[in-house]
Amino acid sequence: MTERKRTPWVVGVSGASGTPYAASVIRGLVAAGESVDLVVSRASRLTLLDETGIAFRDAHWREDLAEWLARGADGKPGTFEAGDLDDVRYWGAGDLAAGPSSGSYPVKGMLIVPASTACVAGVALGLSKDLLQRVASVTLKERRRLVVAVRETPLNGQTLKHLVALDEAGAVVLPASPAFYAGATHIQDLVDFVAGRVLDAAGVPHGLYRRWEGELGSARPRA
């Protein structure tokens, strides 16, 4: 019997605020049975520590990731089951010889969640200053799906130009903008909406949010 070829989604986490978005996307990928290659930038470790209190360590990444995925968007531990992380692989941000740095390494595409404006600029300009940016460049050159969930407000003209450049290069520019038509009652609902839209752009099935069905007020509780 031929062993199934592992073809993961690369999830890149940059230093923008919004680490709960990344956690929700990773949980969604794992729940869908997708393989995941994870790249956590150095700047994002500071954001993760600030937003969750978790110190993400290379030598203990699996334990730290499990703790991160178990937290809700409100920071409460034990909100979720982390899921089976056996098919999650971690690559250090400084490892430019990592598998995903080469176009010959098979992946389905890359999801950058959240994407800081510095990350957007680096990818748009092809700087490849760390593994996250390098993988994004490879994803574009190989014509694979790249979803960039930019998280910043307001946006200046230079960042807007970079986002247009990414769109023209074939990336999906997906601002981390929650919607309210799905009947959100908790911060987690807003986070899951954005994560769900990221997974929609990747073509990964999920049940993270209630979809619009064309009926006004259908998300409100019935009297």
CSV table of C-alpha atoms in Angstrom, one decimal:
chain,number,residue,atom,x,y,z
A,1,MET,CA,0.0,0.0,0.0
A,2,THR,CA,1.4,3.4,-1.0
A,3,GLU,CA,1.8,5.8,2.0
A,4,ARG,CA,-0.2,9.1,1.6
A,5,LYS,CA,2.1,11.9,0.6
A,6,ARG,CA,2.2,14.7,3.2
A,7,THR,CA,1.2,18.0,1.7
A,8,PRO,CA,0.7,20.6,4.4
A,9,TRP,CA,-0.6,24.1,4.7
A,10,VAL,CA,2.1,26.5,6.0
A,11,VAL,CA,0.8,28.8,8.7
A,12,GLY,CA,2.9,31.8,9.2
A,13,VAL,CA,2.4,33.9,12.3
A,14,SER,CA,3.8,37.4,12.2
A,15,GLY,CA,4.2,40.1,14.9
A,16,ALA,CA,0.8,41.8,14.5
A,17,SER,CA,-1.8,41.7,17.3
A,18,GLY,CA,-4.2,38.9,16.7
A,19,THR,CA,-2.7,35.6,17.9
A,20,PRO,CA,-6.2,34.2,18.6
A,21,TYR,CA,-6.8,34.4,14.8
A,22,ALA,CA,-3.8,32.1,14.2
A,23,ALA,CA,-4.9,29.7,16.9
A,24,SER,CA,-8.4,29.4,15.4
A,25,VAL,CA,-7.0,28.8,11.9
A,26,ILE,CA,-4.7,26.1,13.2
A,27,ARG,CA,-7.5,24.4,15.1
A,28,GLY,CA,-9.7,24.6,12.0
A,29,LEU,CA,-7.0,23.0,9.9
A,30,VAL,CA,-6.3,20.2,12.4
A,31,ALA,CA,-10.0,19.5,12.7
A,32,ALA,CA,-10.3,19.2,8.9
A,33,GLY,CA,-7.5,16.6,8.9
A,34,GLU,CA,-5.0,18.9,7.2
A,35,SER,CA,-1.3,18.7,7.7
A,36,VAL,CA,0.3,21.9,9.1
A,37,ASP,CA,3.7,23.4,8.9
A,38,LEU,CA,4.1,26.2,11.4
A,39,VAL,CA,6.4,29.2,11.3
A,40,VAL,CA,6.3,31.7,14.2
A,41,SER,CA,8.3,34.9,13.7
A,42,ARG,CA,10.5,36.3,16.4
A,43,ALA,CA,8.3,39.4,16.7
A,44,SER,CA,5.1,37.2,17.0
A,45,ARG,CA,6.6,35.5,20.1
A,46,LEU,CA,6.5,38.9,21.9
A,47,THR,CA,2.9,39.4,20.8
A,48,LEU,CA,2.0,35.9,21.9
A,49,LEU,CA,3.6,36.4,25.3
A,50,ASP,CA,1.7,39.8,25.7
A,51,GLU,CA,-1.7,38.5,24.5
A,52,THR,CA,-1.6,35.1,26.2
A,53,GLY,CA,1.2,34.9,28.7
A,54,ILE,CA,2.7,31.9,26.7
A,55,ALA,CA,6.4,31.9,26.0
A,56,PHE,CA,6.8,30.0,22.7
A,57,ARG,CA,10.0,28.0,22.8
A,58,ASP,CA,11.7,26.1,20.0
A,59,ALA,CA,12.7,23.2,22.2
A,60,HIS,CA,9.2,22.9,23.7
A,61,TRP,CA,7.1,24.1,20.8
A,62,ARG,CA,4.6,21.2,20.9
A,63,GLU,CA,3.7,21.8,24.5
A,64,ASP,CA,3.5,25.5,24.0
A,65,LEU,CA,1.4,25.2,20.9
A,66,ALA,CA,-1.0,22.8,22.7
A,67,GLU,CA,-1.4,25.4,25.5
A,68,TRP,CA,-1.9,28.2,23.0
A,69,LEU,CA,-4.5,26.3,21.0
A,70,ALA,CA,-6.4,25.4,24.2
A,71,ARG,CA,-6.9,29.1,25.1
A,72,GLY,CA,-10.0,31.0,24.1
A,73,ALA,CA,-9.9,34.5,22.5
A,74,ASP,CA,-10.5,35.9,26.0
A,75,GLY,CA,-7.3,34.2,27.2
A,76,LYS,CA,-9.1,31.6,29.3
A,77,PRO,CA,-7.1,28.4,29.5
A,78,GLY,CA,-8.7,25.0,28.7
A,79,THR,CA,-11.4,26.5,26.5
A,80,PHE,CA,-10.7,24.2,23.6
A,81,GLU,CA,-9.2,20.8,23.0
A,82,ALA,CA,-5.9,21.3,21.1
A,83,GLY,CA,-6.6,18.3,18.9
A,84,ASP,CA,-4.2,15.8,17.4
A,85,LEU,CA,-1.0,17.7,16.7
A,86,ASP,CA,0.9,14.6,15.4
A,87,ASP,CA,0.8,16.0,11.8
A,88,VAL,CA,1.9,19.5,12.8
A,89,ARG,CA,5.6,20.3,12.0
A,90,TYR,CA,7.4,23.4,13.3
A,91,TRP,CA,10.2,25.3,11.6
A,92,GLY,CA,12.2,28.0,13.3
A,93,ALA,CA,11.9,31.5,11.8
A,94,GLY,CA,15.7,31.7,11.4
A,95,ASP,CA,16.0,28.4,9.6
A,96,LEU,CA,16.4,29.4,6.0
A,97,ALA,CA,17.3,25.9,5.1
A,98,ALA,CA,13.9,24.5,6.3
A,99,GLY,CA,11.8,22.4,4.0
A,100,PRO,CA,9.3,25.1,3.0
A,101,SER,CA,12.1,27.4,1.9
A,102,SER,CA,12.3,25.4,-1.3
A,103,GLY,CA,9.8,25.3,-4.1
A,104,SER,CA,10.4,21.5,-4.4
A,105,TYR,CA,9.0,21.0,-0.9
A,106,PRO,CA,5.3,20.0,-1.4
A,107,VAL,CA,2.8,22.3,0.2
A,108,LYS,CA,-0.8,23.3,-0.6
A,109,GLY,CA,-0.2,26.9,0.1
A,110,MET,CA,0.5,29.4,2.9
A,111,LEU,CA,-1.8,31.3,5.3
A,112,ILE,CA,-0.2,34.3,7.1
A,113,VAL,CA,-2.4,35.0,10.2
A,114,PRO,CA,-2.0,37.7,11.4
A,115,ALA,CA,0.1,39.6,8.9
A,116,SER,CA,1.8,42.8,10.2
A,117,THR,CA,2.5,45.7,7.9
A,118,ALA,CA,6.2,44.9,8.2
A,119,CYS,CA,5.5,41.3,7.0
A,120,VAL,CA,3.3,42.6,4.2
A,121,ALA,CA,6.1,44.9,3.0
A,122,GLY,CA,8.7,42.2,3.2
A,123,VAL,CA,6.7,39.8,1.2
A,124,ALA,CA,5.6,42.4,-1.4
A,125,LEU,CA,9.2,43.5,-1.9
A,126,GLY,CA,10.6,39.9,-1.9
A,127,LEU,CA,13.0,40.6,1.0
A,128,SER,CA,13.0,37.0,2.4
A,129,LYS,CA,14.7,38.3,5.6
A,130,ASP,CA,13.4,35.3,7.6
A,131,LEU,CA,11.7,32.0,6.9
A,132,LEU,CA,8.2,33.4,7.0
A,133,GLN,CA,8.9,35.9,4.2
A,134,ARG,CA,11.0,33.3,2.3
A,135,VAL,CA,8.1,30.8,2.3
A,136,ALA,CA,5.7,33.5,1.2
A,137,SER,CA,8.0,34.4,-1.7
A,138,VAL,CA,8.3,30.7,-2.7
A,139,THR,CA,4.5,30.3,-2.5
A,140,LEU,CA,4.0,33.2,-4.9
A,141,LYS,CA,6.7,32.0,-7.4
A,142,GLU,CA,5.2,28.5,-7.4
A,143,ARG,CA,1.8,29.9,-8.0
A,144,ARG,CA,0.4,28.4,-4.9
A,145,ARG,CA,-2.4,29.9,-2.7
A,146,LEU,CA,-1.2,32.6,-0.4
A,147,VAL,CA,-3.7,34.2,2.0
A,148,VAL,CA,-2.5,37.3,3.8
A,149,ALA,CA,-4.7,38.3,6.8
A,150,VAL,CA,-3.4,41.8,7.4
A,151,ARG,CA,-4.2,43.2,10.8
A,152,GLU,CA,-3.6,46.9,11.1
A,153,THR,CA,-5.6,50.1,11.2
A,154,PRO,CA,-5.4,52.7,9.8
A,155,LEU,CA,-3.5,51.7,6.7
A,156,ASN,CA,-1.0,54.2,5.2
A,157,GLY,CA,-0.5,54.7,1.5
A,158,GLN,CA,2.7,52.6,1.3
A,159,THR,CA,1.0,49.6,2.9
A,160,LEU,CA,-1.9,49.9,0.5
A,161,LYS,CA,0.6,49.9,-2.4
A,162,HIS,CA,2.2,46.7,-0.9
A,163,LEU,CA,-1.2,45.1,-0.6
A,164,VAL,CA,-2.1,45.9,-4.2
A,165,ALA,CA,1.3,44.4,-5.2
A,166,LEU,CA,0.4,41.2,-3.4
A,167,ASP,CA,-3.0,41.1,-5.0
A,168,GLU,CA,-1.4,41.5,-8.4
A,169,ALA,CA,1.1,38.8,-7.6
A,170,GLY,CA,-1.8,36.4,-7.0
A,171,ALA,CA,-2.2,36.5,-3.2
A,172,VAL,CA,-5.5,36.8,-1.4
A,173,VAL,CA,-5.5,39.9,0.7
A,174,LEU,CA,-7.9,39.3,3.6
A,175,PRO,CA,-8.2,42.0,6.2
A,176,ALA,CA,-8.9,40.7,9.7
A,177,SER,CA,-12.3,42.4,9.7
A,178,PRO,CA,-15.0,40.5,11.7
A,179,ALA,CA,-18.6,40.7,10.6
A,180,PHE,CA,-21.7,40.9,12.8
A,181,TYR,CA,-24.4,39.3,10.6
A,182,ALA,CA,-23.5,35.9,12.0
A,183,GLY,CA,-25.0,36.7,15.4
A,184,ALA,CA,-21.8,37.0,17.4
A,185,THR,CA,-22.3,36.9,21.2
A,186,HIS,CA,-18.7,36.5,22.3
A,187,ILE,CA,-15.3,37.7,21.3
A,188,GLN,CA,-14.5,34.2,20.1
A,189,ASP,CA,-17.3,34.4,17.6
A,190,LEU,CA,-15.6,37.4,16.0
A,191,VAL,CA,-12.2,35.7,16.0
A,192,ASP,CA,-13.7,32.5,14.4
A,193,PHE,CA,-15.4,34.5,11.7
A,194,VAL,CA,-12.1,35.9,10.5
A,195,ALA,CA,-10.4,32.5,10.8
A,196,GLY,CA,-13.3,30.9,8.9
A,197,ARG,CA,-12.9,33.4,6.1
A,198,VAL,CA,-9.2,32.5,5.9
A,199,LEU,CA,-10.1,28.8,5.7
A,200,ASP,CA,-12.7,29.7,3.0
A,201,ALA,CA,-10.0,31.4,0.9
A,202,ALA,CA,-7.9,28.2,1.3
A,203,GLY,CA,-10.8,26.0,0.3
A,204,VAL,CA,-10.7,24.1,3.7
A,205,PRO,CA,-14.1,23.1,5.1
A,206,HIS,CA,-15.1,24.2,8.6
A,207,GLY,CA,-18.0,25.2,10.8
A,208,LEU,CA,-16.5,28.2,12.5
A,209,TYR,CA,-19.2,30.7,11.7
A,210,ARG,CA,-22.8,31.0,10.6
A,211,ARG,CA,-23.0,31.7,6.9
A,212,TRP,CA,-25.3,34.4,5.3
A,213,GLU,CA,-28.4,32.7,3.9
A,214,GLY,CA,-30.2,35.8,2.5
A,215,GLU,CA,-32.7,36.2,5.3
A,216,LEU,CA,-32.5,39.5,7.3
A,217,GLY,CA,-32.3,39.1,11.0
A,218,SER,CA,-32.0,35.4,10.9
A,219,ALA,CA,-29.0,35.4,13.2
A,220,ARG,CA,-30.9,37.1,16.0
A,221,PRO,CA,-32.5,35.0,18.8
A,222,ARG,CA,-36.2,34.3,18.2
A,223,ALA,CA,-38.6,35.9,20.6
